[in-house]
CSV table of C-alpha atoms in Angstrom, one decimal:
chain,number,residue,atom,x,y,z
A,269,UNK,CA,61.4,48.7,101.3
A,270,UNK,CA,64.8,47.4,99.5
A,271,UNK,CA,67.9,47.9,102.1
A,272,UNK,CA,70.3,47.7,99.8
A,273,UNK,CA,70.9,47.3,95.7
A,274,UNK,CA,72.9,44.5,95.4
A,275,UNK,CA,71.4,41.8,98.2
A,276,UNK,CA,68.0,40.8,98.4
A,277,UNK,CA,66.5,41.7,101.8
A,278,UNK,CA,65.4,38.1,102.5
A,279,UNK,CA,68.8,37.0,102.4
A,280,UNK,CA,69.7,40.3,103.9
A,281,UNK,CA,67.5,39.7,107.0
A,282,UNK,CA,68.9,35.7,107.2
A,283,UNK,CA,72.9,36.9,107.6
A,284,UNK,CA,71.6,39.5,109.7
A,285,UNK,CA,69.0,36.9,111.8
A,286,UNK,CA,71.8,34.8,112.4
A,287,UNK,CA,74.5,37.2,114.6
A,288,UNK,CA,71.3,38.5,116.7
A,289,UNK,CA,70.6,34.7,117.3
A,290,UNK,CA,74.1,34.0,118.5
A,291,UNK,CA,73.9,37.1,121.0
A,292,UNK,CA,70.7,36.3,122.6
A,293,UNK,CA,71.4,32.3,122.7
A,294,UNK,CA,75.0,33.5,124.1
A,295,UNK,CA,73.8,36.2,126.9
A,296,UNK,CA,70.9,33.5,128.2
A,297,UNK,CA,74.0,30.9,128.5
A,298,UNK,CA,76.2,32.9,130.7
A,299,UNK,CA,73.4,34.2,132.2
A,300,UNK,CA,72.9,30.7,133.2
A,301,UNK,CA,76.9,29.5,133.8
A,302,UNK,CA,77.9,32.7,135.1
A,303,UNK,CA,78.1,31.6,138.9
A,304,UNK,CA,79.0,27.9,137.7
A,305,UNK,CA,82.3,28.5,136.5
A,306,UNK,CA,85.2,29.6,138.6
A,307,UNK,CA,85.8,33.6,138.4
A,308,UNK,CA,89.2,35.6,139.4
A,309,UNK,CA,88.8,37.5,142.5
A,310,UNK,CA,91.9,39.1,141.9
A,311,UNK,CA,90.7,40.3,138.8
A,312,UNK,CA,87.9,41.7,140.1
A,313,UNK,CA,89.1,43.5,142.8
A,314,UNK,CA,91.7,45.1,140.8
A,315,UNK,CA,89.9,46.0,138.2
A,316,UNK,CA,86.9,47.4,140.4
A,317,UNK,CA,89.2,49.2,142.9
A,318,UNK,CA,91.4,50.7,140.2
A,319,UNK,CA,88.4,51.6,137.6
A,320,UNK,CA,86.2,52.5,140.2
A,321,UNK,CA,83.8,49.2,139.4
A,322,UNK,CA,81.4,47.6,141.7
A,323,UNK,CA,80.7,44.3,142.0
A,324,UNK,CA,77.9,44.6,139.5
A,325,UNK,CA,79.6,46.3,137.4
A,326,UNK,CA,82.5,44.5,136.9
A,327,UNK,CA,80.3,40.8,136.3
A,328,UNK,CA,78.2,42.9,133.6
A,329,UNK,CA,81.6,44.0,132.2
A,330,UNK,CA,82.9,39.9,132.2
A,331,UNK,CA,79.3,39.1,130.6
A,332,UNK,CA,80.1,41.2,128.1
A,333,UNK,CA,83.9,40.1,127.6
A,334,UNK,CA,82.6,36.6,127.2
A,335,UNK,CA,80.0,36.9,125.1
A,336,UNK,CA,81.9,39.2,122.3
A,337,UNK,CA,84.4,36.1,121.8
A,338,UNK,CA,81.3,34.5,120.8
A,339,UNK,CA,80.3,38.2,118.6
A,340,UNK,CA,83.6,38.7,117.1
A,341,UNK,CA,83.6,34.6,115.4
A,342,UNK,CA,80.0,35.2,114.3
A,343,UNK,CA,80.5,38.5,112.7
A,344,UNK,CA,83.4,37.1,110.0
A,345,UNK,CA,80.4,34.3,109.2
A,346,UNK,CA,78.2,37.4,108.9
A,347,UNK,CA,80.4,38.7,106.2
A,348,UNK,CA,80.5,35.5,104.3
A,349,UNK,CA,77.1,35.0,104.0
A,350,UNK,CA,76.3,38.3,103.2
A,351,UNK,CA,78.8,38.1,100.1
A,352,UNK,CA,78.0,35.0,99.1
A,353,UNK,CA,73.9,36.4,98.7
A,354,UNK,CA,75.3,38.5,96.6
A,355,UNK,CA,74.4,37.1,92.4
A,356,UNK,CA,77.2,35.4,91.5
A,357,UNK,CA,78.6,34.5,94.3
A,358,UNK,CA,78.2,31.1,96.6
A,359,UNK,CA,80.0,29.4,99.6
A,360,UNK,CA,82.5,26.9,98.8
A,361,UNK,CA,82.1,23.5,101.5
A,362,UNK,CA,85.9,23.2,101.6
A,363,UNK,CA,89.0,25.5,100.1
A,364,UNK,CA,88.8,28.9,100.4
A,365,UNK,CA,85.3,30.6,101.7
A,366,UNK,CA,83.1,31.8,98.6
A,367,UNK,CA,84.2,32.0,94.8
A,368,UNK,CA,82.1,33.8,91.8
A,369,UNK,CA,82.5,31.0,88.6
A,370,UNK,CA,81.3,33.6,86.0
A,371,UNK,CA,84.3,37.0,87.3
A,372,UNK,CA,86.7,34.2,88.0
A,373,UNK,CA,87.4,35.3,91.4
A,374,UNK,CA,88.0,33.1,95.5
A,375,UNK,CA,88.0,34.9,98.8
A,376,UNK,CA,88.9,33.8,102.2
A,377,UNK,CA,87.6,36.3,104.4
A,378,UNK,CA,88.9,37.3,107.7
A,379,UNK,CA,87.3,40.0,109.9
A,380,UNK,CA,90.0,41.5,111.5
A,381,UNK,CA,93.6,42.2,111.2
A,382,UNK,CA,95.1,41.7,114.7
A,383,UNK,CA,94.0,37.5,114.8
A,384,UNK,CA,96.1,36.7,112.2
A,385,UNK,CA,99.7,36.1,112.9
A,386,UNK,CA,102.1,35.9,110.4
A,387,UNK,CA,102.3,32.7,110.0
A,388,UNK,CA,98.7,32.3,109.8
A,389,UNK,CA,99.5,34.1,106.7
A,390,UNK,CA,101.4,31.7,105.2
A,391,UNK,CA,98.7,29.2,105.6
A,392,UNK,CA,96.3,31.6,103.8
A,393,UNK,CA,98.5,32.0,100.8
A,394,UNK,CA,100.0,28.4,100.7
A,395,UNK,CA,95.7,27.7,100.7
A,396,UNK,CA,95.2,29.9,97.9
A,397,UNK,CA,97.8,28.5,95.6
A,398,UNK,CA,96.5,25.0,96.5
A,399,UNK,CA,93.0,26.0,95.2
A,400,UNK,CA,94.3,28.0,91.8
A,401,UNK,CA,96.6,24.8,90.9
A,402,UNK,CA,93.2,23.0,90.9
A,403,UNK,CA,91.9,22.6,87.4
A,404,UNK,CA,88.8,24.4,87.9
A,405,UNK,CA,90.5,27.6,88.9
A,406,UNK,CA,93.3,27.6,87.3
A,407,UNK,CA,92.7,31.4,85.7
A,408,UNK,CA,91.3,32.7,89.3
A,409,UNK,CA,91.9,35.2,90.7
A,410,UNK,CA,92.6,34.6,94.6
A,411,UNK,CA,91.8,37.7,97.0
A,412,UNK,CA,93.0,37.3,100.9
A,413,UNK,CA,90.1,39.8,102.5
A,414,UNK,CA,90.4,41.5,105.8
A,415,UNK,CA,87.2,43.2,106.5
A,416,UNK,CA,88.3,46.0,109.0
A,417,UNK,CA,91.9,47.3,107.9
A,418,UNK,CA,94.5,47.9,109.8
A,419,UNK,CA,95.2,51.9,108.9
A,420,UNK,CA,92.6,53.0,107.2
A,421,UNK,CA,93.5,52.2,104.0
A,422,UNK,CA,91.9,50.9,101.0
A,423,UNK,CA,93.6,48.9,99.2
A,424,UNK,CA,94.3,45.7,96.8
A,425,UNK,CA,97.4,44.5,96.3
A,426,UNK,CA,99.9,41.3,95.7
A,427,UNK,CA,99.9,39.2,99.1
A,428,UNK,CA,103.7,38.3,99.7
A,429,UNK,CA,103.7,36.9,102.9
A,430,UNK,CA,106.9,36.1,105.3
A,431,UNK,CA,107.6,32.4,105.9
A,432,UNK,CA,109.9,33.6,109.5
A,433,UNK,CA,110.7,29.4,109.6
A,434,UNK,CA,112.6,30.2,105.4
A,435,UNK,CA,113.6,33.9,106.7
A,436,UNK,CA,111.6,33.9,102.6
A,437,UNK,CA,108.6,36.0,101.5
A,438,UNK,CA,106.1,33.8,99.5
A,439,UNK,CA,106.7,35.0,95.9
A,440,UNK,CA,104.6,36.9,94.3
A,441,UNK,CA,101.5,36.0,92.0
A,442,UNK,CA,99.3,38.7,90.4
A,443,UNK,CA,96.2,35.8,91.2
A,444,UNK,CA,97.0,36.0,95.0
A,445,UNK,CA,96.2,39.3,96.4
A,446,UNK,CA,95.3,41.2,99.7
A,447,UNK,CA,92.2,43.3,99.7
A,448,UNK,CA,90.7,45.2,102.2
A,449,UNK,CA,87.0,44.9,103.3
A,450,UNK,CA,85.5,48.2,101.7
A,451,UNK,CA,87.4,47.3,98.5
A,452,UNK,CA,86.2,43.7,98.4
A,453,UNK,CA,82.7,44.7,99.2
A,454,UNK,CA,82.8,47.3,96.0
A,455,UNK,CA,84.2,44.6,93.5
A,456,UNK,CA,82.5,41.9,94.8
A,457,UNK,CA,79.1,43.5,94.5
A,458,UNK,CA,79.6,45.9,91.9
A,459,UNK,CA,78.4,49.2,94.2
A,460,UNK,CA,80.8,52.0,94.8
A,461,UNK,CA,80.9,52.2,99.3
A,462,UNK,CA,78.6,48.6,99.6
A,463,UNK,CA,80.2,48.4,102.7
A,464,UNK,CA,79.2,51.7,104.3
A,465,UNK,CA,75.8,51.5,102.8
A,466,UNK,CA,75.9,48.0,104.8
A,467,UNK,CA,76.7,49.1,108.2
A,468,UNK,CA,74.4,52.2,108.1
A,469,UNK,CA,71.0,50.0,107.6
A,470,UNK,CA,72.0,47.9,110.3
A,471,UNK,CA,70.1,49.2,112.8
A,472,UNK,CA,66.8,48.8,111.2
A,473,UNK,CA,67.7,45.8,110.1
A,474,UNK,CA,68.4,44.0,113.6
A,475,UNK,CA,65.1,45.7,115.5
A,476,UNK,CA,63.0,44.3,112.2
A,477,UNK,CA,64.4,40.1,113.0
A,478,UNK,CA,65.1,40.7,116.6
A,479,UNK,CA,61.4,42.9,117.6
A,480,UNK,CA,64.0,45.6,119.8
A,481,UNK,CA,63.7,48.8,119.6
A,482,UNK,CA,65.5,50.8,116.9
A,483,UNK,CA,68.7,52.8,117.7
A,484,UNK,CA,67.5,56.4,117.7
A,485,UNK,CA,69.0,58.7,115.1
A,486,UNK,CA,71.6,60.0,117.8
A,487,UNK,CA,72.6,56.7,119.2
A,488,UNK,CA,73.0,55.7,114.8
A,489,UNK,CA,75.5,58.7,114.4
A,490,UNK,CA,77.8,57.4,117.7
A,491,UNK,CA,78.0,53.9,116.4
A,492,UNK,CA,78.8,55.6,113.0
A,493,UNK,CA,81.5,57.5,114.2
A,494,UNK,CA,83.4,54.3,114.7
A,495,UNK,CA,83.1,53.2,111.3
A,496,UNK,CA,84.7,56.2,110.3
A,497,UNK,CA,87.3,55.9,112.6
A,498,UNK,CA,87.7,52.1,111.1
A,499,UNK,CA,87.6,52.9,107.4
């Protein structure tokens, strides 16, 4: 079986290997440090009395909270090595994260929207211009990714961010853009919705490396549902 057209399923299973690694490693470590480390009572109570929570409850609901810090870091590595499988593309050791020589094209990849601040931005850009004024990619094209959007949208656009310390938007360079993570996915790889097609094998994917059992075809469509909400 082929999961998808435009990664090869080794590589596929590796990126994939790696996050389901991280979760297990993570859950038998707190597991472990859970009673080691000091925890709010005050948290707890509140929490429990307000939400209705017992005890139980409420530690399995910290376990959780710990370990997707751990998920959410892991997933935006997921993403880069996922992209840079696909032909064309590699990982850069330094710079921005991946870069395809032959399209001309850099990403630094970002899963989310809400842990960048502003001036994070800045950085981002200011990083981008640093690597097109190199020699070597002098007529790249930069792309600033953000896997999961902020509305909805799909788009790909200049990247203009604002300097608050200048009160100054960084100019604007038709090599430095913003792109969102559906629309990076589609010209990175070439496949109209790579992206969707990505998330819906998933599943089978993670009980093939892992040996869990598969999400059934209802528990698929829930999990689904927030991807459409998300894109």
């Amino acid at each position: 079986m082929v999961y998808l057209p435009y990664i090869s399923d080794e590589d596929l299973r590796k990126a994939v290997k790696k996050v389901v690694d991280c979760i297990l490693s993570t859950q038998q470590r707190q597991e472990a440090e859970m009673y080691r480390n000091v925890m709010d009572p005050f948290s707890a109570i509140f929490d429990g009395a307000v939400q209705g929570f017992s005890l139980e409850d409420w530690l399995q609901k910290e376990r959780s909270r710990q370990i997707q810090k751990t998920i959410q870091n892991q997933i935006g590595d997921f993403h880069e090595n996922v992209l840079s499988s696909v032909p064309g593309w590699k990982k850069l050791k330094k710079g921005v994260d991946i870069c395809n020589e032959e399209r001309q094209r850099l990403a630094e990849i970002k899963n989310k929207y809400n842990p960048v601040k502003g001036s994070d931005e800045v950085v981002i850009y200011d990083d981008l211009l640093a690597c097109l004024n190199k020699p070597q990619y002098h007529n790249f094209t930069a792309y600033y990714v953000k896997i999961i959007p902020k509305n909805k949208e799909s788009y790909d656009k200049l990247f203009t961010p604002s300097d608050k310390g200048t009160a100054t938007r960084r100019p604007a360079n038709e090599k430095i853009r913003q792109i969102s993570g559906q629309a990076f996915y589609d010209l990175a790889t070439g496949t109209a919705g790579a992206l969707s097609m990505l998330f819906n094998i998933l599943p089978d994917v993670i009980s093939e490396v892992s040996g869990l059992k598969a999400l059934d075809e209802r528990q698929k469509a829930t999990f689904r549902s927030l991807f459409d909400k998300a894109y």
